[in-house]
Short mmCIF file of C-alpha atoms and ligand atoms in Angstrom, two decimals:
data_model
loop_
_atom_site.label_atom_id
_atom_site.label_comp_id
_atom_site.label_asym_id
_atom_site.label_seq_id
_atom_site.Cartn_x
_atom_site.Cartn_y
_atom_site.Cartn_z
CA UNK A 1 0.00 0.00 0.00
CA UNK A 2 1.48 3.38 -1.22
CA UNK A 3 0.36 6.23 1.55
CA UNK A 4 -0.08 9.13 -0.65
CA UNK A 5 0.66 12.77 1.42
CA UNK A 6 0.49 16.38 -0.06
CA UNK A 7 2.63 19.43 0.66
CA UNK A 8 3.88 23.06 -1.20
CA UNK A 9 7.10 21.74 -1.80
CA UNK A 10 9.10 18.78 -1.09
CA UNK A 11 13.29 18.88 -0.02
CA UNK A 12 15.43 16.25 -0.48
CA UNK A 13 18.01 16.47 1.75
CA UNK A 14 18.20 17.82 5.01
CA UNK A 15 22.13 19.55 4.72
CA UNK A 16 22.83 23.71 4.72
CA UNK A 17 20.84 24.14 1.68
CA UNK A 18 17.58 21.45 2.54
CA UNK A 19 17.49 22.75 6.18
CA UNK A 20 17.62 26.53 5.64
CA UNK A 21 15.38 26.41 2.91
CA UNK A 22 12.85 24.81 4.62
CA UNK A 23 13.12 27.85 7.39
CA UNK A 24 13.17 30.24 4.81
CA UNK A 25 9.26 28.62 3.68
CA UNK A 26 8.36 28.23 6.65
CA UNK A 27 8.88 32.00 7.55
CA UNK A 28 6.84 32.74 4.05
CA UNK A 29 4.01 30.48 5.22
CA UNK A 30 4.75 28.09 3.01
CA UNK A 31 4.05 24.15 3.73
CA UNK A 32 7.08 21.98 3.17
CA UNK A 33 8.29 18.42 3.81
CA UNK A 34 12.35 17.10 4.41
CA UNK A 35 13.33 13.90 3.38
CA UNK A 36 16.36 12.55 4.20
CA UNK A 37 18.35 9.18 3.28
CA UNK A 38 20.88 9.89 6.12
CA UNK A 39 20.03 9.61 10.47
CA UNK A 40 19.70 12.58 12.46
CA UNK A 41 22.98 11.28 14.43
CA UNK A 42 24.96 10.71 11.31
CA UNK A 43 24.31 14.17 9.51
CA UNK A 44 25.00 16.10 12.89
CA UNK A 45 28.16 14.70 13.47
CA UNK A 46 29.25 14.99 9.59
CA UNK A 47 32.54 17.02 9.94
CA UNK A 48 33.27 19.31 6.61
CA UNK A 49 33.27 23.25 6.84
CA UNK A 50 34.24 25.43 9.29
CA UNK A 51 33.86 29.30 7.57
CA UNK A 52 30.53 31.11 7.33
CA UNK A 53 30.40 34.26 5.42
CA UNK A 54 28.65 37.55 6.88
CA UNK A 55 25.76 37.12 4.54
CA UNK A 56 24.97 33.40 6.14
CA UNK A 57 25.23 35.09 9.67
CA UNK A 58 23.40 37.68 8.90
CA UNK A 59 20.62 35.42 7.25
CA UNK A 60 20.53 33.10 10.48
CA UNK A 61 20.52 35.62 13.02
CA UNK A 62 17.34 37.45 10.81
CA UNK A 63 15.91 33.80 10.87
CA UNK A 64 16.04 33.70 14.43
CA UNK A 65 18.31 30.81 14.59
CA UNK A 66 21.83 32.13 15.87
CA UNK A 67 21.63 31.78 19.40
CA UNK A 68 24.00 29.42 19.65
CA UNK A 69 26.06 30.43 16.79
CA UNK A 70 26.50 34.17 18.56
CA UNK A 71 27.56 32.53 21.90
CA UNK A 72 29.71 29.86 20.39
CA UNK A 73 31.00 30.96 17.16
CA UNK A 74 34.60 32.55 16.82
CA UNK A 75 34.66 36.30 14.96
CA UNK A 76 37.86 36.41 12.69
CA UNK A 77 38.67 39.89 11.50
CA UNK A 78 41.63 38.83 9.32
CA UNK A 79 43.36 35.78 7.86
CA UNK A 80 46.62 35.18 7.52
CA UNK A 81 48.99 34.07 4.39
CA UNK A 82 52.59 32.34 5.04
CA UNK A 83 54.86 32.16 2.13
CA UNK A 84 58.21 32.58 1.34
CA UNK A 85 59.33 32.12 4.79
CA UNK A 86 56.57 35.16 6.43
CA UNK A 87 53.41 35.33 7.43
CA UNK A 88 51.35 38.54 6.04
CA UNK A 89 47.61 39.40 7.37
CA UNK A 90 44.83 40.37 5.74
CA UNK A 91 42.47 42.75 7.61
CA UNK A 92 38.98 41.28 6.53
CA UNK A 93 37.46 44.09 9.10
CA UNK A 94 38.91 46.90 8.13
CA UNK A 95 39.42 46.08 4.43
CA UNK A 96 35.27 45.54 4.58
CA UNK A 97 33.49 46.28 7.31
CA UNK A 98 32.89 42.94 8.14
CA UNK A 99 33.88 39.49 9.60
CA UNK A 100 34.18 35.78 8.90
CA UNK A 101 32.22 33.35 11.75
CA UNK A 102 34.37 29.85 12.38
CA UNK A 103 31.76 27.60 13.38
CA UNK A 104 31.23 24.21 12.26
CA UNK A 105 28.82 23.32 9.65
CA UNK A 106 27.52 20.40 12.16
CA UNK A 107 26.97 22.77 15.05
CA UNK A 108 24.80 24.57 11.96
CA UNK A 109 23.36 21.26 11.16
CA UNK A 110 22.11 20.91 14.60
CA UNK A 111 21.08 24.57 15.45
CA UNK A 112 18.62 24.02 11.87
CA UNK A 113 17.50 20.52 12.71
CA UNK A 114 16.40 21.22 16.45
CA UNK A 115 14.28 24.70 15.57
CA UNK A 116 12.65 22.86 12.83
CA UNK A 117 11.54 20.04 14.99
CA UNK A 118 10.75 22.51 18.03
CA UNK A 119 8.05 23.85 15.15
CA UNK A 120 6.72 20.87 15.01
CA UNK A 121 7.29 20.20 11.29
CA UNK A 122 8.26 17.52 9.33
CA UNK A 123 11.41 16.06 8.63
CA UNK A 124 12.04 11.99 8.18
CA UNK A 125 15.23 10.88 8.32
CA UNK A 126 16.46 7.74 7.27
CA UNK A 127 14.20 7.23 3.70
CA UNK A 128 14.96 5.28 1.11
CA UNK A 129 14.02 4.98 -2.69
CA UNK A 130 13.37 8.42 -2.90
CA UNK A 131 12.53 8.78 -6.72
CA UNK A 132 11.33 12.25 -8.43
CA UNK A 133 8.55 12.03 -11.11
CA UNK A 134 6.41 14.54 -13.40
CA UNK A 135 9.16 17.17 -12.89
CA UNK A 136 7.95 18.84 -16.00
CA UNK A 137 4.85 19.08 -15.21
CA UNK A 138 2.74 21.03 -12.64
CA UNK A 139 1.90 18.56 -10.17
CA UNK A 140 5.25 16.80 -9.57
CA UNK A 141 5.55 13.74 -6.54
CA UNK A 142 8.47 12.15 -4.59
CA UNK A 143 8.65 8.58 -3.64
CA UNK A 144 10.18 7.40 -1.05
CA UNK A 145 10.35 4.48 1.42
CA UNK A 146 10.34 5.63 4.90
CA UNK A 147 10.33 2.78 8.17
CA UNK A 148 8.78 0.13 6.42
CA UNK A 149 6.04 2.36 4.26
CA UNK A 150 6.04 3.36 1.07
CA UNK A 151 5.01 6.84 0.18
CA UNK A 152 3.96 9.70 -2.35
CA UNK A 153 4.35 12.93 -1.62
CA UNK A 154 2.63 15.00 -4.14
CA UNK A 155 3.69 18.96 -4.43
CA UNK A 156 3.97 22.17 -6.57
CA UNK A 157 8.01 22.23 -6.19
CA UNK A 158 10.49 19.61 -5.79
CA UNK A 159 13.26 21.78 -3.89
CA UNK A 160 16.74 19.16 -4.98
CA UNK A 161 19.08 19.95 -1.93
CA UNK A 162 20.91 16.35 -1.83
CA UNK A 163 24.22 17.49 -1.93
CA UNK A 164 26.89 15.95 -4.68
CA UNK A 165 25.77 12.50 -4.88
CA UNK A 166 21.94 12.61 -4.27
CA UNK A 167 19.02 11.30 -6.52
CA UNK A 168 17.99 14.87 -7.52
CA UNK A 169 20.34 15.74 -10.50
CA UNK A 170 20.77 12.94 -12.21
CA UNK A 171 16.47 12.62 -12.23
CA UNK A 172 16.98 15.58 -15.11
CA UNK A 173 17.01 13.71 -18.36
CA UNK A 174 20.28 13.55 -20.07
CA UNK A 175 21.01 16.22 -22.44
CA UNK A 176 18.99 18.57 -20.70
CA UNK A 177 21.88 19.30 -18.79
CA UNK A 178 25.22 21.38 -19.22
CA UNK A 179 27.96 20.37 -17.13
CA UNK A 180 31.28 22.36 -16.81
CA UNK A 181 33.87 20.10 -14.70
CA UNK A 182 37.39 20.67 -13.12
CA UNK A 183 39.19 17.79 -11.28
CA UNK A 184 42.45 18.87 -9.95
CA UNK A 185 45.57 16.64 -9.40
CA UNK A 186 45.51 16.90 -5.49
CA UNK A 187 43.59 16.54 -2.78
CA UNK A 188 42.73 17.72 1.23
CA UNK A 189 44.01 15.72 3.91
CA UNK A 190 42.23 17.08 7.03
CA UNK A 191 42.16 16.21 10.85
CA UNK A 192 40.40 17.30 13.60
CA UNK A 193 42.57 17.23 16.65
CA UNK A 194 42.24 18.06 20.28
CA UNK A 195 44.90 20.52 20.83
CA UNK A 196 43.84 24.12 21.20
CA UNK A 197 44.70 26.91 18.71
CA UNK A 198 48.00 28.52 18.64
CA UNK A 199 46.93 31.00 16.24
CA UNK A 200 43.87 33.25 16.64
CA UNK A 201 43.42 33.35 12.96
CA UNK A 202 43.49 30.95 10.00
CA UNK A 203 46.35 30.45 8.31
CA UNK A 204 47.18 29.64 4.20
CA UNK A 205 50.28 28.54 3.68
CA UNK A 206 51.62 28.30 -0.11
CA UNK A 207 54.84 25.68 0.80
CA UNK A 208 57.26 24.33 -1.62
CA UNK A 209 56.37 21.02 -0.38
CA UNK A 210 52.67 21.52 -0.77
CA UNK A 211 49.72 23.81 0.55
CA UNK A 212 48.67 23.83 4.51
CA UNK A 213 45.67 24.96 5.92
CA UNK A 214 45.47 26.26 10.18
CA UNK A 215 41.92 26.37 11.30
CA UNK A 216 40.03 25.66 14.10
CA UNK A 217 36.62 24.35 15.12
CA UNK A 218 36.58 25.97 19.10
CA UNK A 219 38.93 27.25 21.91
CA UNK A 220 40.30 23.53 22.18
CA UNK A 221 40.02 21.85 19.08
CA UNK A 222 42.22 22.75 15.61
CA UNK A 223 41.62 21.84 12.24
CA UNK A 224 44.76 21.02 9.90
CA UNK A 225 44.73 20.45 6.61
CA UNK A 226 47.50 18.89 3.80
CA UNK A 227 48.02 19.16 -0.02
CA UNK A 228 48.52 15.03 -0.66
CA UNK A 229 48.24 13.68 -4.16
CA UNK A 230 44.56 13.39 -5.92
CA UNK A 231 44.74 9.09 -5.13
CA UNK A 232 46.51 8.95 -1.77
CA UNK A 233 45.13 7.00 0.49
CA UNK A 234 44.70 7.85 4.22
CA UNK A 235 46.86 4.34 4.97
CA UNK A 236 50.03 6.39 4.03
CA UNK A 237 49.66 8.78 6.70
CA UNK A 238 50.60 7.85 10.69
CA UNK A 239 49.57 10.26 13.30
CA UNK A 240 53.41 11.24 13.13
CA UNK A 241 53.82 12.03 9.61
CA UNK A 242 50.70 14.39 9.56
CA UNK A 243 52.36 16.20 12.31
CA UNK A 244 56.20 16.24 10.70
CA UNK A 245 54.56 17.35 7.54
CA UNK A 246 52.63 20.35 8.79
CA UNK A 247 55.43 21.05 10.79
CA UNK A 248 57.84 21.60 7.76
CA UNK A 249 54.87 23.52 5.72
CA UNK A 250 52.91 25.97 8.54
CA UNK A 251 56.37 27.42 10.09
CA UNK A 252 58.13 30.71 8.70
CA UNK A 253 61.13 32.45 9.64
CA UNK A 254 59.60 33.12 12.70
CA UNK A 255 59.08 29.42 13.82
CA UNK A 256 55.32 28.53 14.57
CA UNK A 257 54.09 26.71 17.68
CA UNK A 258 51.95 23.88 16.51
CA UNK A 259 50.43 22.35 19.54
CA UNK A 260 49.71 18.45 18.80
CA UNK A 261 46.92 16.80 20.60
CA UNK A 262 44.56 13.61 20.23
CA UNK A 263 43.79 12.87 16.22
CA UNK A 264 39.51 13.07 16.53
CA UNK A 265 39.00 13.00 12.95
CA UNK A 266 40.52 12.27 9.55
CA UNK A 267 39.84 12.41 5.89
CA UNK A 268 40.25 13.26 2.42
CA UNK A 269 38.82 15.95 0.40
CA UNK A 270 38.67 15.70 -3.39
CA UNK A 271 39.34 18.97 -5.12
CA UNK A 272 36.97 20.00 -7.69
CA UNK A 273 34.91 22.40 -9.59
CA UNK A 274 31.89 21.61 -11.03
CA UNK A 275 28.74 23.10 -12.56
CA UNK A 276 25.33 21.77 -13.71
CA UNK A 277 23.21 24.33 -15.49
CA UNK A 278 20.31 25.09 -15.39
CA UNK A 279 19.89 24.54 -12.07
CA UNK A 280 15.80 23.95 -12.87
CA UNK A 281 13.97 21.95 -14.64
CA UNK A 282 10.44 22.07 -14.98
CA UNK A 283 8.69 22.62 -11.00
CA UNK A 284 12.79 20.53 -9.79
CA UNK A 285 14.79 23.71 -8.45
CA UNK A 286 18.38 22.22 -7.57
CA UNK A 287 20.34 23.94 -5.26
CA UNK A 288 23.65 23.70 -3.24
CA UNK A 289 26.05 20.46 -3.65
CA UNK A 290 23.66 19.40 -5.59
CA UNK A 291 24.32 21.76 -8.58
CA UNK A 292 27.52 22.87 -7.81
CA UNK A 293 30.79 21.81 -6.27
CA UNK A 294 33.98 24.56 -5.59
CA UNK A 295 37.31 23.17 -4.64
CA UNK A 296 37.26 23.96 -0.54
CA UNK A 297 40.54 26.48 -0.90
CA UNK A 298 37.67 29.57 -0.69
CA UNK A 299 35.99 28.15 2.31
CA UNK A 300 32.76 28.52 0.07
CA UNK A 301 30.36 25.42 -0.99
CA UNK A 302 28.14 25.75 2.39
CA UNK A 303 27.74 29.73 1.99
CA UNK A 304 26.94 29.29 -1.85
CA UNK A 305 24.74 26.47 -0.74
CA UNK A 306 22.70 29.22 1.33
CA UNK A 307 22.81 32.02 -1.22
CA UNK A 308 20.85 29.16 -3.58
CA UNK A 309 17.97 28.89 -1.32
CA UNK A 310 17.48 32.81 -0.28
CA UNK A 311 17.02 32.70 -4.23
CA UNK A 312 15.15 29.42 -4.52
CA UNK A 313 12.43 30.39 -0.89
CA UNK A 314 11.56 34.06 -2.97
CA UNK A 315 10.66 32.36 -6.78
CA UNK A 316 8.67 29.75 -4.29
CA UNK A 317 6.88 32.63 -2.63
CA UNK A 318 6.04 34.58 -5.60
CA UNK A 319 4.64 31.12 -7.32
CA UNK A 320 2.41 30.10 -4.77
CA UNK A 321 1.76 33.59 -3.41
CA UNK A 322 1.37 35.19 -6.37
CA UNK A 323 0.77 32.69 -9.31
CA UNK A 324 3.71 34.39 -10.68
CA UNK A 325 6.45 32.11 -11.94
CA UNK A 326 8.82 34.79 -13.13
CA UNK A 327 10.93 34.08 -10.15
CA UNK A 328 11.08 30.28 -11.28
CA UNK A 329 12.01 31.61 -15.07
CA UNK A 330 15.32 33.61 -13.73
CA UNK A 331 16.01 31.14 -10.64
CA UNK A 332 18.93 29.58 -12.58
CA UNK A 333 20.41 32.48 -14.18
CA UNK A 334 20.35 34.68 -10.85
CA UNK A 335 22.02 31.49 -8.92
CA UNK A 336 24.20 31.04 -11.66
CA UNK A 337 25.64 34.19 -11.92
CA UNK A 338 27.08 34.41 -8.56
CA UNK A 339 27.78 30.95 -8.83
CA UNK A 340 30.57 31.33 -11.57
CA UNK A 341 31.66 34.71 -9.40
CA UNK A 342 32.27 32.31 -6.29
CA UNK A 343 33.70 29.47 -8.92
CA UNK A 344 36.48 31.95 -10.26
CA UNK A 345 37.13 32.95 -6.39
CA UNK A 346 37.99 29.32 -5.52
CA UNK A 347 40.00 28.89 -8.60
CA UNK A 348 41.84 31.51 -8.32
CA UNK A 349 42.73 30.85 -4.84
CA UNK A 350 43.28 27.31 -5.43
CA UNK A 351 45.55 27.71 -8.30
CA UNK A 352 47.83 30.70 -6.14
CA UNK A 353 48.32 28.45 -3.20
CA UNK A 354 49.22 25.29 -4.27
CA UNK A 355 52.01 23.07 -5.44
CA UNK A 356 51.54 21.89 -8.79
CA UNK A 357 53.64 18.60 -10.20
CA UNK A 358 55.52 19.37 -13.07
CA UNK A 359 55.76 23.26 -12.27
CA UNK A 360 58.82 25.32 -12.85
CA UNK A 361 60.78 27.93 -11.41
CA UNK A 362 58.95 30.74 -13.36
CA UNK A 363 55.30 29.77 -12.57
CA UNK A 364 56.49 29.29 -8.20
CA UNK A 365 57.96 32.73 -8.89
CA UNK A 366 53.98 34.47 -10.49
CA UNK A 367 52.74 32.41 -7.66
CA UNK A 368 54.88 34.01 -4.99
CA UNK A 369 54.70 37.62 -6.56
CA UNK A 370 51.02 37.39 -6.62
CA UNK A 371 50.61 36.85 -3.05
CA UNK A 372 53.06 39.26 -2.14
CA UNK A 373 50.63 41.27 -4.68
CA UNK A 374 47.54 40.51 -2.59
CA UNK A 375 49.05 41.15 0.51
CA UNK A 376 50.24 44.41 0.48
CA UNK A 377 48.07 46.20 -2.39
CA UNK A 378 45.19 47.81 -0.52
CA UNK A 379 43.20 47.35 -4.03
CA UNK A 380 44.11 43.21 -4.69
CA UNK A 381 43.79 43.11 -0.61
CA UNK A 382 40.01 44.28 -1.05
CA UNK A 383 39.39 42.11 -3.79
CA UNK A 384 40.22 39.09 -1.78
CA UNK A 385 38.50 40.25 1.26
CA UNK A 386 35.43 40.94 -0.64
CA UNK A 387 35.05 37.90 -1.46
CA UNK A 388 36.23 35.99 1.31
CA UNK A 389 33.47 37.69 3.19
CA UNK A 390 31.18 36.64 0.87
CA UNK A 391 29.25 38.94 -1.77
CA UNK A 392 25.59 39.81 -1.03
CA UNK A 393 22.64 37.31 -1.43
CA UNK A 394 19.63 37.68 -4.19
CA UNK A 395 20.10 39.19 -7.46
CA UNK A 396 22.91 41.70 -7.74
P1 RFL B 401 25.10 18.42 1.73
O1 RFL B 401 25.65 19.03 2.98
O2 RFL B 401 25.89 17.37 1.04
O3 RFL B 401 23.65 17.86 2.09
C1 RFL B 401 22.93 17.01 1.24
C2 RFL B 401 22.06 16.11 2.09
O4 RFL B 401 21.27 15.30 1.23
C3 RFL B 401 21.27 13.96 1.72
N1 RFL B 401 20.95 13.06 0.61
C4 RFL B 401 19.73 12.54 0.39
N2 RFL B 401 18.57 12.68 1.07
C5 RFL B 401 17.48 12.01 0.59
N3 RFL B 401 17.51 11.23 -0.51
C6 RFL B 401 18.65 11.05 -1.20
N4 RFL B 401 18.68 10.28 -2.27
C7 RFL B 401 19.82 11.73 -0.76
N5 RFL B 401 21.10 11.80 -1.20
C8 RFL B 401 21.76 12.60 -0.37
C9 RFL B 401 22.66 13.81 2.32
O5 RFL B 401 22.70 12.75 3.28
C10 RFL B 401 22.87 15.17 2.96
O6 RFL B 401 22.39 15.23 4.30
O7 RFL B 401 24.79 19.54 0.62
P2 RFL B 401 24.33 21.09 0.78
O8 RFL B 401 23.18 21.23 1.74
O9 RFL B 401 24.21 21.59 -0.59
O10 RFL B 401 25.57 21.80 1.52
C11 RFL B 401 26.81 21.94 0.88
C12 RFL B 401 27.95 21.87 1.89
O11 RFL B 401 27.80 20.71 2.70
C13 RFL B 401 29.33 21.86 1.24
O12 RFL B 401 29.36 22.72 0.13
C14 RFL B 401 30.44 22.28 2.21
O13 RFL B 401 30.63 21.34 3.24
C15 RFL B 401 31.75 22.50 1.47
N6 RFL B 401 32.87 22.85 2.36
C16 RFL B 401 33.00 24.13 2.86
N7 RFL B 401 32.06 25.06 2.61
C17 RFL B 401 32.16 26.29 3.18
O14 RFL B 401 31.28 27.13 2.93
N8 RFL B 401 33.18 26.65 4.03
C18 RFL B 401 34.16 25.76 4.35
O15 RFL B 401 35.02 26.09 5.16
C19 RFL B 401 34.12 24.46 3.73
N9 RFL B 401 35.05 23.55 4.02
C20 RFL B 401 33.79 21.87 2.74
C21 RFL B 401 34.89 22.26 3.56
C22 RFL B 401 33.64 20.55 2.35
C23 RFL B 401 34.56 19.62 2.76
N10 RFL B 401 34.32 18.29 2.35
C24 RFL B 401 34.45 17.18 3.21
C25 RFL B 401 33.63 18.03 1.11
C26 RFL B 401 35.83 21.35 3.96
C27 RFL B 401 35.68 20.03 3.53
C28 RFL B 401 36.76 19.08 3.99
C1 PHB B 402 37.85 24.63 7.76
O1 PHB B 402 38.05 25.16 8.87
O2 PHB B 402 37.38 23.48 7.64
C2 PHB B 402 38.19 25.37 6.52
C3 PHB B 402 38.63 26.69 6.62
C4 PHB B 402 38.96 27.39 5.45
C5 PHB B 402 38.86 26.76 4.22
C6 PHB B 402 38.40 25.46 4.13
C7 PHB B 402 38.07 24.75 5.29
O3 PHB B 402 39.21 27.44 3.11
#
């Protein structure tokens, strides 16, 4: 027996994009419905990014939902750069008026996932089968299995917010699809480790030997990342290699005091860019992961994940509100366009901070000049910080 259910919209996936979206509707009086293949333990205790922008502060605190965040979260007000044997800072604050909040995207994750269910809405974790059908049409549905039940959710919009590898994309037929892909030739080795931060700010470091990344997650925990090569496997790398590695690549002339501590957590990133346009099809609106990847270098995917759905909650509005689907027409393009805007950020960053195999003498030398560029121009200095900050939500 099928146990057919109706709703405004149905999200798949209950990550940054999924779980602020579904505040966003719920604030417009809109009726929505969160499926998601994962458990409530398992997605909370997911560890990936650590930077949120000013505009994804700003949004949560407007939503209501950064209590927490505003007691727990860390301000930064710069970031540093070490290369060529110094570290140089960049003044986010002063460069822009505004700040960078280190918090982790699980303690977001958690924050989003306990208001919803305080409101008494609906969100069921651990479906299966979750198949999309009549996309094209007005009256799409979702399948899904869900403890032991099979269901069919019929709705107006199918919101697709399951991240990189969900069911959402790949439901648009082939060919209606562009894809524009970049797989680089190295990868993120991160940890988590129990050993509280030396440095009050993060630190890039651009290393002959290979990129480094200092963060943090809270007064006692860091977060540490590696260049390794695009295949390596975790295997290769004992507790004390991790350490003699970052302690060849984070120091400068000035030394560095990189306090060790208990190894929590450990894996590797892939490093890649990747776009799907357009990011709608028919009454499917895809946002986040799910249309878009950016190589982590920009501390970006989550915050671009949020800008989708500011865009995606107002074209839902204006449909159902208004009958008016112009917002639905330009959902894509608007997304898109500070999409490719956050794309060539990564890149760009990406490409001036790490080692590449095979590279010679004269492209480490452009590399080395251009961050001495962007660290002591006040005009490339702003350009970074811009960004890093994050540019504003909606259509700009
Ligand atoms: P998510 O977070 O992947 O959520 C998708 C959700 O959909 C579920 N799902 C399904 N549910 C139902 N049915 C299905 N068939 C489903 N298939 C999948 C999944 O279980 C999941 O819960 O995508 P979303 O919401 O678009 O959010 C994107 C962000 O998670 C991602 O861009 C960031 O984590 C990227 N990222 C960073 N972003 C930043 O803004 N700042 C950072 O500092 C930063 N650092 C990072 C990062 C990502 C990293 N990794 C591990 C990829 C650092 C790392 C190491
Ligand atoms: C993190 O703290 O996980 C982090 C910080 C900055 C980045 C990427 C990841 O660019």
């Amino acid at each position: 027996m099928v146990r057919v259910e109706r709703s405004e919209v149905a999200i798949i996936g209950a990550g940054p994009a999924g779980l602020v979206l579904a505040h966003l509707l719920a604030r417009a009086g809109i009726d929505c419905v969160v499926l998601e293949e994962r458990s409530r333990n398992y997605v909370q205790s997911r560890v990936r990014a650590g930077v949120l922008e000013h505009p994804t502060v700003e949004l949560l605190r407007q939503l209501g939902l950064a209590e927490r965040l505003d007691r727990e979260a860390m301000t930064h007000r710069g970031i540093e750069f070490a290369f060529a044997g110094q570290r140089r800072r960049i003044d986010l604050e002063a460069l822009t008026g505004k700040c960078i909040s280190v918090y982790g995207q699980q303690e977001v994750v958690k924050d989003l996932i306990g208001s919803w269910l305080d409101l008494g809405a609906v969100l069921r974790f651990e479906v299966s089968d979750v198949a999309l059908h009549d996309v094209h049409r007005e009256h799409p549905s979702v399948t899904y299995r869900h403890e032991g039940e099979s269901h069919r959710l019929e709705v107006a919009i199918v919101a697709g917010c399951d991240g990189f590898h969900g069911v959402s994309r790949p439901s648009v037929p082939a060919g209606a699809l562009e894809v524009a892909d970049r797989v680089y030739p190295f990868a993120w080795l991160g940890i988590l480790a129990e050993a509280a931060p030396t440095n009050e700010e993060l630190i890039y470091s651009s290393h002959e030997r290979g990129f480094a990344l200092y963060s943090m997650r809270s007064p006692s925990v860091t977060r540490l990342y590696l260049q390794v090569p695009a295949d390596e496997s975790l295997a290769n790398w004992s507790e004390a290699r991790i350490w003699d590695e970052l302690a060849i690549r984070l120091p400068t002339d000035a030394g560095f005091d990189l306090r060790q501590g208990p190894i929590i957590e450990r894996g590797i990133t892939t490093m890649r860019g990747f776009v799907a346009s357009p990011m709608r099809h028919g009454r499917l609106l895809l946002a986040g992961d799910a249309a878009h990847i950016v190589p982590p270098t920009g501390a970006k995917g989550l915050n671009l994940a949020v800008a989708d759905v500011v865009v995606l909650a107002a074209a839902v509005a204006r449909l159902l509100h208004e009958h008016d689907e112009t917002g639905l027409v330009e959902y894509s393009a608007v997304c898109l366009r500070r999409v490719w805007r956050v794309q060539r950020f990564s890149a760009w960053m990406t490409t001036m901070l790490h080692r590449l195999d095979g590279e010679d003498r004269f492209a480490r030398q452009l590399q080395l000049a251009e961050l001495d560029q962007v660290t002591t121009s006040v005009a490339a200095s702003t350009a970074l910080a811009e960004n890093y900050v994050g540019l504003p939500f909606g259509p700009h």
